[in-house]
Tab-separated table of C-alpha atoms and ligand atoms in Angstrom:
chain	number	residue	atom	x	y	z
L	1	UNK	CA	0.000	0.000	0.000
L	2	UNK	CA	1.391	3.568	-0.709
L	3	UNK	CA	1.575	5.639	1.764
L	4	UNK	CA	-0.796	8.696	1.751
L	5	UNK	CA	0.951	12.101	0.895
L	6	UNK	CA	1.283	14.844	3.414
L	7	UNK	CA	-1.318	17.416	2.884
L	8	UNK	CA	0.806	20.929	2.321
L	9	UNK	CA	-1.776	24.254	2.248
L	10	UNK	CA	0.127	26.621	0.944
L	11	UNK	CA	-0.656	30.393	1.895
L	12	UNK	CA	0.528	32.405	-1.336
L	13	UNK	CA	1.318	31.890	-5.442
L	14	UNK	CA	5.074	30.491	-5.151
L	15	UNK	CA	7.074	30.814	-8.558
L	16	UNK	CA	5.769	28.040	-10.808
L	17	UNK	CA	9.287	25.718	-10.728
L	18	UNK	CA	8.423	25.151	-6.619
L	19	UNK	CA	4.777	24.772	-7.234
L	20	UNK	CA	5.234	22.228	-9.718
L	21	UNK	CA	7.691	20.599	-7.400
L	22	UNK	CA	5.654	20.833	-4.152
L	23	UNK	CA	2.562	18.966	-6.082
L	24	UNK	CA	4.777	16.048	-7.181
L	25	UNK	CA	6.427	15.665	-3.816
L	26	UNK	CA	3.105	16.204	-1.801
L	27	UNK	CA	-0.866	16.512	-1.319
L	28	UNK	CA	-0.517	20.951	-2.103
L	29	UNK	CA	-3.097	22.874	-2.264
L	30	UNK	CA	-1.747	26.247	-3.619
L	31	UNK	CA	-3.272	29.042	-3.972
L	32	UNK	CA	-3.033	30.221	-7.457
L	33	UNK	CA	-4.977	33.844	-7.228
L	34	UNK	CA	-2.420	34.686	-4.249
L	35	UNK	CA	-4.556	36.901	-2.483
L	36	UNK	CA	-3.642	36.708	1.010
L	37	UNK	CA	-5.675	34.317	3.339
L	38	UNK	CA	-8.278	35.771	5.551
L	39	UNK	CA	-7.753	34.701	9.395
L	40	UNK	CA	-10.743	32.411	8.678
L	41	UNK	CA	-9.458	30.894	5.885
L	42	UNK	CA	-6.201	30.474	7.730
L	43	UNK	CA	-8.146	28.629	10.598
L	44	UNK	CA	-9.428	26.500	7.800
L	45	UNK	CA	-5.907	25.966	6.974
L	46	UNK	CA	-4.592	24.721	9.945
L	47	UNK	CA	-7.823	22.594	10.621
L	48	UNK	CA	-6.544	20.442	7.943
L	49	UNK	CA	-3.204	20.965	7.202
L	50	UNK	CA	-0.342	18.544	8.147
L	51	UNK	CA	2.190	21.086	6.748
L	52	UNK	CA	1.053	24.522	6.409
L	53	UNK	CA	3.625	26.876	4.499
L	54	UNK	CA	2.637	30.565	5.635
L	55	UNK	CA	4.854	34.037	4.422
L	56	UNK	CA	4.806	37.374	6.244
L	57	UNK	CA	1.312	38.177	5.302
L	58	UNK	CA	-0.254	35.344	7.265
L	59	UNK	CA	-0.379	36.237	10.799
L	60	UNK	CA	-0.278	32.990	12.955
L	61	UNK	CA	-0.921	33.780	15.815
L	62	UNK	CA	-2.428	31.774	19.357
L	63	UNK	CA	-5.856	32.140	18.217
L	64	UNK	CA	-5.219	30.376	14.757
L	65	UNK	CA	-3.163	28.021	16.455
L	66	UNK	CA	-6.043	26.855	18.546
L	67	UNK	CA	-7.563	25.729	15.992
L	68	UNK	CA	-5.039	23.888	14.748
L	69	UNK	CA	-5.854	20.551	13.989
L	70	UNK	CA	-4.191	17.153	15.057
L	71	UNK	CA	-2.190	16.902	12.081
L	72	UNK	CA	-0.177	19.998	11.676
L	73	UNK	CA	2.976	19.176	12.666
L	74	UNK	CA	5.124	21.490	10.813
L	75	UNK	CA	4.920	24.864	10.007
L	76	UNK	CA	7.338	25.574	7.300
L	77	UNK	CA	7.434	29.591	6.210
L	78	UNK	CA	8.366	31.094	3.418
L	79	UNK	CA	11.152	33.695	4.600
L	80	UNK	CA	13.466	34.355	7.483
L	81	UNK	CA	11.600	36.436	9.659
L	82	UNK	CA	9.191	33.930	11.763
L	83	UNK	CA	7.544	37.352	14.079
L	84	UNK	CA	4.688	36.338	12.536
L	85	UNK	CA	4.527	33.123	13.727
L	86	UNK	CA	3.423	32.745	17.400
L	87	UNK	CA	6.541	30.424	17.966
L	88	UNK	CA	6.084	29.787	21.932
L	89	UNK	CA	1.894	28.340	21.344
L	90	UNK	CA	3.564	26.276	18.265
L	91	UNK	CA	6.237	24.639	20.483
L	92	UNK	CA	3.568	24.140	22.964
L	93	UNK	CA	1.245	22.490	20.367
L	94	UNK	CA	4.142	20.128	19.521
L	95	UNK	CA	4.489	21.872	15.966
L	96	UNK	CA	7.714	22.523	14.591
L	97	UNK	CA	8.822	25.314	12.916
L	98	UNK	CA	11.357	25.694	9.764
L	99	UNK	CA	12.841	28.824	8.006
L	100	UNK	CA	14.578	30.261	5.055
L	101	UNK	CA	17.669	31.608	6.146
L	102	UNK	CA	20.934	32.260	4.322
L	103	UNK	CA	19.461	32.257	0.441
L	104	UNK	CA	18.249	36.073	1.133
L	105	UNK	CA	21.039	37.508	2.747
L	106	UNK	CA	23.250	39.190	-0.100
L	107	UNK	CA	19.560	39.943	-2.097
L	108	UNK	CA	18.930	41.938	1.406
L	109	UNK	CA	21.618	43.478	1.666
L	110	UNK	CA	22.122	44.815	-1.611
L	111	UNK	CA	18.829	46.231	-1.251
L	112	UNK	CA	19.818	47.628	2.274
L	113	UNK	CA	23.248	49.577	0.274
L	114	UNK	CA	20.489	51.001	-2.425
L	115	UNK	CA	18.504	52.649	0.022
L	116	UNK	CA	21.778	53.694	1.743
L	117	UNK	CA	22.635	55.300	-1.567
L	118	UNK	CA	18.877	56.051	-2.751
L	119	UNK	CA	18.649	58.666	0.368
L	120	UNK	CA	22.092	60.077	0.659
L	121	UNK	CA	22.412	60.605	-2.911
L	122	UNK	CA	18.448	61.627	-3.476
L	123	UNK	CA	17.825	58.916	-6.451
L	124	UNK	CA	13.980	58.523	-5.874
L	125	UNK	CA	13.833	62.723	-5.302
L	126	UNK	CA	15.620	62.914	-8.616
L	127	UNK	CA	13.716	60.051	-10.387
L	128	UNK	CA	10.387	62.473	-9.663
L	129	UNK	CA	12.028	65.519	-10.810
L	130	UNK	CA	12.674	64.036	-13.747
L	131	UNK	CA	8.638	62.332	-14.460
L	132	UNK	CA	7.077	65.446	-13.509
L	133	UNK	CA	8.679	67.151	-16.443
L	134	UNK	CA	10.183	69.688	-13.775
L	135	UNK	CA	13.815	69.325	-14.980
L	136	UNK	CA	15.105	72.377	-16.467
L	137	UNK	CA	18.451	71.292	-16.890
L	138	UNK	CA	21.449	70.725	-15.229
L	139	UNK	CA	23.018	73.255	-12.301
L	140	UNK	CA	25.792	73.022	-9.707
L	141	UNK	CA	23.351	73.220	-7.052
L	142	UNK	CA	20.798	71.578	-8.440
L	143	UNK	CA	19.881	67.900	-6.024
L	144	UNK	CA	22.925	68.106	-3.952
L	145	UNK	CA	23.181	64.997	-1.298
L	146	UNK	CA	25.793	63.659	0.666
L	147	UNK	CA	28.705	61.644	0.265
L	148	UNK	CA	28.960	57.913	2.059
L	149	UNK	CA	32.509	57.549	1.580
L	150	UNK	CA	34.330	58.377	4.783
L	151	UNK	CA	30.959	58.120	6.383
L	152	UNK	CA	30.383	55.873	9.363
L	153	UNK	CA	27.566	53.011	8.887
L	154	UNK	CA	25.833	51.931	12.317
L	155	UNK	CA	24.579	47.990	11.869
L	156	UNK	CA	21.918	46.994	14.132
L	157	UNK	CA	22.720	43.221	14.540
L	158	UNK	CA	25.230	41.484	12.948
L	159	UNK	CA	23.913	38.649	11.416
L	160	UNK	CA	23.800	37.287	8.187
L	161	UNK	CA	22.647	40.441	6.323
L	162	UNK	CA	24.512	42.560	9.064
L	163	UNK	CA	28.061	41.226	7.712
L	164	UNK	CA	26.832	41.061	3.828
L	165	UNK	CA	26.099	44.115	4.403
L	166	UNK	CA	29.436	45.054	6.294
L	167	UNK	CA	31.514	43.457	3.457
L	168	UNK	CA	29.043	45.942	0.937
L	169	UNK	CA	29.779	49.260	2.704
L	170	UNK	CA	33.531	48.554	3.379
L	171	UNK	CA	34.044	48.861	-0.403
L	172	UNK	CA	32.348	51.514	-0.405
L	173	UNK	CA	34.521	53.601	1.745
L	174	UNK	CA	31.979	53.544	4.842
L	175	UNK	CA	33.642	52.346	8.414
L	176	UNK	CA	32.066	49.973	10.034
L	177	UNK	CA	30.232	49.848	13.396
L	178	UNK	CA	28.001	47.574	14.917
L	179	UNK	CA	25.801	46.475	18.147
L	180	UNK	CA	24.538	43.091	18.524
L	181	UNK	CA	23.256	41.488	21.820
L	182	UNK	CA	26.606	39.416	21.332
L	183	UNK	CA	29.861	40.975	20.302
L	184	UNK	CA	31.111	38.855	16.816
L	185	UNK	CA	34.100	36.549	16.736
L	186	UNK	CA	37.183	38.665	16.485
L	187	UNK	CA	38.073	37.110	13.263
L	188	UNK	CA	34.592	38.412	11.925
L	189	UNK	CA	35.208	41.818	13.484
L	190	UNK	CA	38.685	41.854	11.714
L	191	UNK	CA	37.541	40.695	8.469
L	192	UNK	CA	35.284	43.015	8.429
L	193	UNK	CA	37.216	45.847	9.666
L	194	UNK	CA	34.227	46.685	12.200
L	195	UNK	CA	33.785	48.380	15.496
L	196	UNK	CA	31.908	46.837	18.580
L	197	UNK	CA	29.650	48.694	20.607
L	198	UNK	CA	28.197	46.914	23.290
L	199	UNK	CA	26.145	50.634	24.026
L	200	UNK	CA	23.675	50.833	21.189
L	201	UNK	CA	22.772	54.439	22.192
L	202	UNK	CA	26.327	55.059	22.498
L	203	UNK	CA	26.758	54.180	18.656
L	204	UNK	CA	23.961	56.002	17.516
L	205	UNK	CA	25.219	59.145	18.770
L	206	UNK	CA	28.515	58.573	16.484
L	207	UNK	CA	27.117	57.289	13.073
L	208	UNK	CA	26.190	59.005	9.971
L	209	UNK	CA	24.045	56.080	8.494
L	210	UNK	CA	21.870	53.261	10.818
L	211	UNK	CA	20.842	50.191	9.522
L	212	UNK	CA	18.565	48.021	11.196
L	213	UNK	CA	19.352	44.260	10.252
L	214	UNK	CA	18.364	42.773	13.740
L	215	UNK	CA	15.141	40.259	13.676
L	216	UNK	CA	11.768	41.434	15.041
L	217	UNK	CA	11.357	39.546	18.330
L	218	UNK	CA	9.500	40.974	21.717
L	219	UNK	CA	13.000	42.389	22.957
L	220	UNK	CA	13.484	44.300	19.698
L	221	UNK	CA	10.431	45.817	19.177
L	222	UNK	CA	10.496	49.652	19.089
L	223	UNK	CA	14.459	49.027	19.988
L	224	UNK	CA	14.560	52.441	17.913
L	225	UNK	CA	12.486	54.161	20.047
L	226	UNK	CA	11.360	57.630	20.122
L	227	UNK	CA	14.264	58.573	23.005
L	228	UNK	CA	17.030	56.463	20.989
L	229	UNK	CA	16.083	58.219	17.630
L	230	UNK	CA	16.749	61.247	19.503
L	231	UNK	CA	20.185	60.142	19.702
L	232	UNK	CA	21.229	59.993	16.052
L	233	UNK	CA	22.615	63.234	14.695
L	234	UNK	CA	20.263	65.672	12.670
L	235	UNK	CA	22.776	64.569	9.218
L	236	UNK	CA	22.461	61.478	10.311
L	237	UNK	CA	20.175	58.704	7.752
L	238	UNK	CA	18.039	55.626	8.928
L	239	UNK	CA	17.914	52.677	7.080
L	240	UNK	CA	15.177	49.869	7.258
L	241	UNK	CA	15.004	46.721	5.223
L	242	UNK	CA	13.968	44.291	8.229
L	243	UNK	CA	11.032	44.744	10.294
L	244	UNK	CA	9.197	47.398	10.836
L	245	UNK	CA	8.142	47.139	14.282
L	246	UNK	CA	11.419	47.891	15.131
L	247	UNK	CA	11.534	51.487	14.827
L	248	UNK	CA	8.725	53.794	16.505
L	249	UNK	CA	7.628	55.000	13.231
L	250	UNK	CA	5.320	57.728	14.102
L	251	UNK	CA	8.650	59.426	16.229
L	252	UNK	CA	10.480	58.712	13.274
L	253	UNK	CA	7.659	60.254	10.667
L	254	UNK	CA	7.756	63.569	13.313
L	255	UNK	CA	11.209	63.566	13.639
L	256	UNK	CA	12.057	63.583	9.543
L	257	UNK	CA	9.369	66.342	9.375
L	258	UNK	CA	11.010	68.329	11.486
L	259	UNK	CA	14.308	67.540	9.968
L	260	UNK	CA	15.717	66.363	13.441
L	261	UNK	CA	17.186	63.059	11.322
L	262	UNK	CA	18.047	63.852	7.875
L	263	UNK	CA	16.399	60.882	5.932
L	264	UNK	CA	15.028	57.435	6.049
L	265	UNK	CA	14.987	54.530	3.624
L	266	UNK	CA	12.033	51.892	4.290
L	267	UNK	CA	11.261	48.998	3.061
L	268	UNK	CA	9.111	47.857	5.753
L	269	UNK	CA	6.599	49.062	7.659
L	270	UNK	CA	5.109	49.239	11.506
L	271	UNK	CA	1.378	47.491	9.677
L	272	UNK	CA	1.744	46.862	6.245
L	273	UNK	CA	0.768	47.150	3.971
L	274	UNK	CA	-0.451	50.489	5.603
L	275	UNK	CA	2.007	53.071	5.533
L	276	UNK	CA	2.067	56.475	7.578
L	277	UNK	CA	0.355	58.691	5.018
L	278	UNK	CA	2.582	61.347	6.933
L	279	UNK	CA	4.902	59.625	4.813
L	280	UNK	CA	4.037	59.619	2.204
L	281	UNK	CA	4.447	63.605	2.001
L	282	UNK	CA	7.799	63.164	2.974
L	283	UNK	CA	10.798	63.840	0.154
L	284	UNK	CA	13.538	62.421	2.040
L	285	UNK	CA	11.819	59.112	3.165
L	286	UNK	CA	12.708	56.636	0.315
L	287	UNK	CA	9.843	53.973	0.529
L	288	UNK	CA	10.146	50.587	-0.812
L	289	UNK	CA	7.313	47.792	-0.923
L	290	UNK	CA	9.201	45.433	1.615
L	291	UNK	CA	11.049	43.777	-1.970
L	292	UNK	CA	14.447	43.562	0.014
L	293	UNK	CA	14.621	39.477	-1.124
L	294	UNK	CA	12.546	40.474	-4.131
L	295	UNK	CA	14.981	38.640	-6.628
L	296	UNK	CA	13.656	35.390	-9.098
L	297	UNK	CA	16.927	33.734	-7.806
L	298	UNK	CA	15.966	34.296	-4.494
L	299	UNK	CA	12.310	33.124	-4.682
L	300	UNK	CA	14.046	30.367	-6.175
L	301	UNK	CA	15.883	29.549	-3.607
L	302	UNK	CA	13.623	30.192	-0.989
L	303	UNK	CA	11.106	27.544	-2.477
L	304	UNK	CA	14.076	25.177	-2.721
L	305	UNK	CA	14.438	25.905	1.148
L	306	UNK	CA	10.789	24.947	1.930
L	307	UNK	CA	10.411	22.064	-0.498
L	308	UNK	CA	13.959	20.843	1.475
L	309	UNK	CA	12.834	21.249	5.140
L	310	UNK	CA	9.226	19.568	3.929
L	311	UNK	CA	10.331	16.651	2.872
L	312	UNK	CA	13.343	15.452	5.751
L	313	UNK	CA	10.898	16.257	8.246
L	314	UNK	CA	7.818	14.099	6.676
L	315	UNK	CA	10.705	11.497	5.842
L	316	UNK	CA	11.404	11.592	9.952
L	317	UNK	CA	14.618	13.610	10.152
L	318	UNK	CA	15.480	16.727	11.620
L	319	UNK	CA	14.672	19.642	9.055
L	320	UNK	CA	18.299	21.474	8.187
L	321	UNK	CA	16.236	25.404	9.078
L	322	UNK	CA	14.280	24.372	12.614
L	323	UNK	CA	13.649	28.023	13.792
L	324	UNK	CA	15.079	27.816	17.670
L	325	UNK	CA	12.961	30.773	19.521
L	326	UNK	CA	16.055	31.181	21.666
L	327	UNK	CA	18.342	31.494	18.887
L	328	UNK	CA	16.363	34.380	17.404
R	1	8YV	C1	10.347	37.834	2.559
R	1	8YV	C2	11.477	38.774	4.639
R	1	8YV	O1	10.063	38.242	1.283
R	1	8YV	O2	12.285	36.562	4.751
R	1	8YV	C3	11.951	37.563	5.351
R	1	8YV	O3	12.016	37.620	6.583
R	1	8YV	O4	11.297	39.760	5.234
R	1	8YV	C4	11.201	38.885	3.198
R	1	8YV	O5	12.402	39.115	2.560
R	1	8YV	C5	9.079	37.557	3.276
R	1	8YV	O6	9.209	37.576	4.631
R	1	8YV	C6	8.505	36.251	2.879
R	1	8YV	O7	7.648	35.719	3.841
């Protein structure tokens, strides 16, 4: 007798290669319209599932968990971040949970150096200039920004992305600084020519550019608070390409308004897909539709990650990306 296949809901349109894939390996039922599930339809979901594969958009929380039926074992998201994922009431329920780590990192980071570049050097403020038929030719003082090089680039955890984008902004003539709830092998911090700072306020008092690459967990939420954004210098730039409960974005909306920070590059948001319309008014807030990973080869990849962590765990082994809360 053949054993029945695992029945994998899938939350959101995957590219076609992993869909194809997912059907031959298991039971999947995709969702080939890709509009987000409803929490309903995500209690559905987890009713029935014995592998449901979730992304950012799906919020799984306790109360969809209690619903949860006997079967779901495994919870196996699409993406890094897991803050969307009530990890403690999965562990609880005896569910496992698997990631997609590594495969986005340099996609990230790139994206995180753009924005970098996008607000010091005005690209999207130029880009509008230019559609709104408003250029009247070149001048020596015409959309004047700032240079990075020399600069100093403040990394809010050094993690994966963190050091990609480390190894980025070195060749670009930025030094290096850093806070991370652990200081980095000293071989890292050699390589990559960066400063420790085990006083995160201390740091953002002495940087020209902050990146936040740290994961959203309950002890980094609003870590850039109102008080801490206070710190950064009024030249100083903020750049976002993680999560965006991490920053107090109303203080930082105010605080760009009244040009106490110089600029901000998002591309994420406190409750997306909603976005401060405060904003939106803004010229030297550089918003992005959270497409940090947003590459085919990274989809790709991603898939490949789900498809992998899938299929050792129904085959009884331990899947290779088994999200550890503690290890966040
Ligand atoms: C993903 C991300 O596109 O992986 C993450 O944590 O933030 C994004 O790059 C998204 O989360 C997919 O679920």
């Amino acid at each position: 007798m053949t054993k029945k296949k695992p029945l994998v809901v899938v939350t959101r349109k995957l590219p076609e290669a992993i869909e194809t894939r997912m059907m031959e390996l298991f039971d999947a039922r995709l969702n080939i319209d890709d509009a987000a599930m409803s929490k309903q339809e995500l209690i559905e979901a987890v009713k029935v599932a014995d592998v449901l594969v979730p992304t950012v958009t799906d919020k799984i929380d306790a109360a969809v968990l209690a619903h949860a039926g006997p079967n779901l074992r495994l919870i196996a998201n699409f993406g890094t971040g897991v803050d969307h994922v009530d990890l403690q009431t999965a562990r609880s329920r005896g569910i496992t949970v698997t990631n997609t780590p590594d495969v986005l990192t340099e996609d990230t980071a790139d994206m995180t150096m753009a924005l970098i570049l996008s607000v010091s050097r005005r690209l999207a403020e130029g880009e509008r200039l230019i559609r709104k038929g408003e250029w009247a030719g070149w001048g020596p003082t015409l959309m004047l920004g700032h240079r990075i090089w020399g600069k100093r680039l403040g990394i809010v955890g050094m993690g994966r992305i963190g050091r990609a984008l480390a190894r980025r902004a070195k060749g670009f003539g930025l030094s290096v600084h850093y806070h991370n709830r652990r200081r980095v092998h000293p071989d890292i911090e050699e390589e990559l020519d960066a400063t420790y700072w085990e006083s995160l306020d201390q740091m953002l008092a002495h940087v020209d550019v902050v990146s936040v690459n740290c994961p959203h967990t309950p002890a980094t939420y609003h870590l850039l608070s109102a008080r801490r954004l206070k710190l950064m210098q009024p030249h100083a730039i903020l750049v976002n390409t993680a999560r965006g409960e991490i920053v107090d974005e109303p203080a930082l909306t105010r605080m760009l308004a009244d040009g106490e920070i110089a600029g901000a590059g998002l591309d994420v948001f406190e409750h997306e897909p909603a976005v401060n319309p405060k904003l939106l008014e803004l010229q030297n807030a550089v918003l992005l539709p959270h497409m940090g990973s947003a590459t085919i080869e990274g989809r790709v990849d991603m898939g490949e990650k789900v498809l992998i962590n899938i299929k050792t765990f129904v085959d009884g082994h331990t899947p290779p990306d088994r999200v550890i809360e503690g290890l966040l």
